[in-house]
Amino acid sequence: MKGVDHLAHERNKTEFDVDAMKIVWAGSRHAFELSDRMARLVASDPAFQKDGRIRLGRKELFKNTLRKAAHAWKRILELHLTEEEAGWLRNFVDEPSFTDLHWGMFVPAIKGQGTDEQQQKWLPLAYKMQIIGSYAQTELGHGSNVQGLETTATFDPETDEFVIHSPTLTSSKWWPGGLGKVSTHAIVYARLITNGQEHGVHGFIVQLRSLDDHMPIPGITIGDIGMKFGNGAYNTMDNGVLTFDHIRIPRNQMLMRVLQVTREGKCVKSNVPRQLIYGTMVFVRQTIVADASTALARAVCIATRYSAVRRQFGSQDGGMETQVIDYKTQQSRLFPLLASAYAFRFVGEWLKWLYTDVTQRLQANDFSILPEAHACTAGLKSLTTTATADAIEECRKLCGGHGYLCASGLPELFAVYVPACTYEGDNVVLLLQVARFLMKTVSQLGSGKKPVGTTAYLGRVQDLLQCCCDVQTAEDWLKPSVVLEAFEARSARMCVARAQNLSKFENPEDGFAELSADLVEASVAHCQLIVVSKFIDKLQQDIPGKGVNRQLQNLCYIYALNLLHKYLGDFLSTGCITPKQASLANDQLRSLYSQIRPNAIALVDAFNYTDHYLGSVLGRYDGNVYPKLYEEAWKDPLNDSVVPDGYHEYIHPMLKQQLRNARL
Ligand SMILES: CC/C=C\C/C=C\C/C=C\C/C=C\C/C=C\C/C=C/C(=O)SCCNC(=O)CCNC(=O)[C@H](O)C(C)(C)COP(=O)(O)OP(=O)(O)OC[C@H]1O[C@@H](n2cnc3c(N)ncnc32)[C@H](O)[C@@H]1OP(=O)(O)O
Ligand SMILES: Cc1cc2nc3c(=O)[nH]c(=O)nc-3n(C[C@H](O)[C@H](O)[C@H](O)COP(=O)(O)OP(=O)(O)OC[C@H]3O[C@@H](n4cnc5c(N)ncnc54)[C@H](O)[C@@H]3O)c2cc1C
């Protein structure tokens, strides 16, 4: 039975078509209908319920995840779900598991780096889950430095096999998800050695466990690396440790799209660049950007709904107290996060398009935009995951004390999400890659090479170094060209200044190391420009639905002007804007917060999250927070008995002791 909607008064204030916004958020009507159907399917299936999982011990938790993964697979087969539908279903199950790595990395690695024959052999097995794969790259001693990996794959021409070996403790594979207890196979990254010569790191398909009894193949040692941050959270995943003692695999199990090893052990390079070995990481980084908006939107949905329910202070004549969402401080913390969720959504959409474009070009042997694709995926992965992890924590604080309760859903969301700042490339290491790309682009300007794509603005560097921001009133900050120019000028000036400083060093690598902290700042400025410009591009599209474009405009300017405020040092020190213009930007920001305020609840409703997916008492759709929070508390195992276990052993004797001391 549907209860009272405690947020109805908020929903009545809405000034735009929420259903139309749901489609904008989903990306298309098709995506909306499909994801909506899958979300409801999962939410209505008792086998997928999530209550109480934070209270499970590791073994129970893990077994519970296995049960859900098996049930999801059963439903996928029974309902003949397409690959797209199955992906949504797994997403709404909302529990990290070995299937993420199987579908998210093992399959893409074979698709991206395997030859046609390898794909024909391995993909059908993987698609039917007759084998389960993981992605074993990182080792105990090296993660960021992929070229520093120590596992070896030595070709034995006598038997036409590779010998996979872990020569040191630090060469133990360490971290791969799904590896610890489930995977039967892995893409193992190892140094290729043929005829006594090294040929860099390559991927190999290696069987790890028997397909009959799941025992490790003799010579393989494998297990879980232990508990991770937070209760429940990422502990549903069996991140693993793996060592090889001279394991033999057939030659045709090396992924050979980039480099082939012949029967004689000769290495033959194909026409694709060596960097394609890193292709799976580019793919996954792109999916991580799309996922960032999803996680951020969850946190923002919880904090926004709760901020409208929660009241503190301000009661006059015994009337209602103020909803905390009406405090300007709450708005200035919350609304930029709401705007970021939308901004990341659209940049994620664009990045998906870029990735598809690169993939098609690669198939046609056009590798020209690979460096840009790498810089964009690396930089945006770093920017969006850092911002999202910080935002989830900010949302917890925005919910006051109740945000700290697991029932708010925020602690678990944070614990699951925060490793995204590390996996698929530490966020600082990735920004340094962007910096290399930017410095290379700037250094080539003199030679007449015209920058394209996301760095095209650097082609106008002379203008951008001189331009003066054309803002006289707060309203001027609502012009796309003004905002864009301010961000372009800031990024261009930071890049040029860093490049000039670098040129003072005799050895560029020394300079790069010395100036790395400054370089990272330039990368951030460049990536923020990309997000702002893709949001502005989105506004130029024909977006149907009453008032939808207006709301998106407000969000876009909140996103941009809040960054301007936060990074004011950059904008002022590079002379892009004056202090007076910065102050006008702040005036505009406050006005935008007031305009967003009546639409805030509808803007989070547009995410279309079910209560099951949100998993938060504070974020419930109906806003019925207090009775449910009260109810939830009584479910805690400590409340199973009125007098706790341990009373007789520890509390009672202490009390008696005090009584005796008092009598003395
Ligand atoms: C909670 C999850 C819930 C649901 C999931 C839902 C769906 C599932 C989807 C996916 C699964 C997602 C998440 C699952 C969770 C976790 C999985 C985690 C997996 C991992 O972490 S795998 C391991 C990832 N490891 C890294 O990312 C390592 C980072 N290091 C590197 O990338 C490189 O080593 C580094 C830093 C780039 C340095 O490379 P190198 O040593 O070769 O040095 P150079 O700097 O000299 O570079 C040389 C040259 O190559 C260019 N280049 C570098 N990288 C790339 C690339 N990737 N693509 C293209 N080009 C690249 C570089 O620019 C240089 O070019 P130049 O010579 O200057 O022209
Ligand atoms: C939850 C989780 C799941 C994972 N899943 C997988 C998986 O499925 N498969 C897999 O292969 N791996 C996986 N990993 C490993 C992950 O990819 C690595 O941990 C990650 O790439 C970071 O590498 P690292 O641990 O070596 O960090 P380090 O490089 O040791 O980082 C430590 C510190 O050093 C700094 N640093 C490092 N290099 C530089 C530099 N050149 N300049 C400046 N600062 C630097 C970093 O910024 C960081 O602050 C996973 C990790 C986690 C946490």
PDB file of C-alpha atoms in Angstrom, residues 438 441-446 449-451 455-467 485 488-497 499-500:
ATOM      1  CA  LEU A 438      49.385  18.880 -22.338  1.00  0.00           C
ATOM      2  CA  THR A 441      50.795  19.731 -27.056  1.00  0.00           C
ATOM      3  CA  VAL A 442      52.139  23.129 -25.930  1.00  0.00           C
ATOM      4  CA  SER A 443      55.680  22.271 -27.032  1.00  0.00           C
ATOM      5  CA  GLN A 444      54.412  21.428 -30.520  1.00  0.00           C
ATOM      6  CA  LEU A 445      52.571  24.739 -30.962  1.00  0.00           C
ATOM      7  CA  GLY A 446      55.732  26.461 -32.198  1.00  0.00           C
ATOM      8  CA  LYS A 449      51.075  21.512 -35.293  1.00  0.00           C
ATOM      9  CA  LYS A 450      47.440  22.504 -34.795  1.00  0.00           C
ATOM     10  CA  PRO A 451      45.925  21.007 -31.651  1.00  0.00           C
ATOM     11  CA  THR A 455      43.064  20.791 -26.769  1.00  0.00           C
ATOM     12  CA  ALA A 456      41.898  22.840 -29.780  1.00  0.00           C
ATOM     13  CA  TYR A 457      41.687  25.921 -27.518  1.00  0.00           C
ATOM     14  CA  LEU A 458      45.477  25.795 -27.093  1.00  0.00           C
ATOM     15  CA  GLY A 459      45.658  26.668 -30.786  1.00  0.00           C
ATOM     16  CA  ARG A 460      44.270  30.090 -29.797  1.00  0.00           C
ATOM     17  CA  VAL A 461      46.804  30.475 -27.024  1.00  0.00           C
ATOM     18  CA  GLN A 462      47.995  33.949 -28.060  1.00  0.00           C
ATOM     19  CA  ASP A 463      44.437  35.306 -27.853  1.00  0.00           C
ATOM     20  CA  LEU A 464      43.774  33.469 -24.606  1.00  0.00           C
ATOM     21  CA  LEU A 465      46.915  34.877 -23.002  1.00  0.00           C
ATOM     22  CA  GLN A 466      45.692  38.400 -23.678  1.00  0.00           C
ATOM     23  CA  CYS A 467      41.911  38.239 -23.457  1.00  0.00           C
ATOM     24  CA  GLU A 485      36.556  31.830 -22.295  1.00  0.00           C
ATOM     25  CA  GLU A 488      39.937  28.267 -21.485  1.00  0.00           C
ATOM     26  CA  ALA A 489      42.092  31.253 -20.548  1.00  0.00           C
ATOM     27  CA  ARG A 490      42.788  29.841 -17.071  1.00  0.00           C
ATOM     28  CA  SER A 491      43.795  26.433 -18.441  1.00  0.00           C
ATOM     29  CA  ALA A 492      45.850  27.840 -21.340  1.00  0.00           C
ATOM     30  CA  ARG A 493      47.693  30.273 -19.074  1.00  0.00           C
ATOM     31  CA  MET A 494      48.445  27.555 -16.525  1.00  0.00           C
ATOM     32  CA  CYS A 495      49.710  25.201 -19.255  1.00  0.00           C
ATOM     33  CA  VAL A 496      51.931  27.844 -20.831  1.00  0.00           C
ATOM     34  CA  ALA A 497      53.345  28.938 -17.463  1.00  0.00           C
ATOM     35  CA  ALA A 499      55.741  24.754 -20.001  1.00  0.00           C
ATOM     36  CA  GLN A 500      57.895  27.870 -19.553  1.00  0.00           C
TER      37      GLN A 500
END
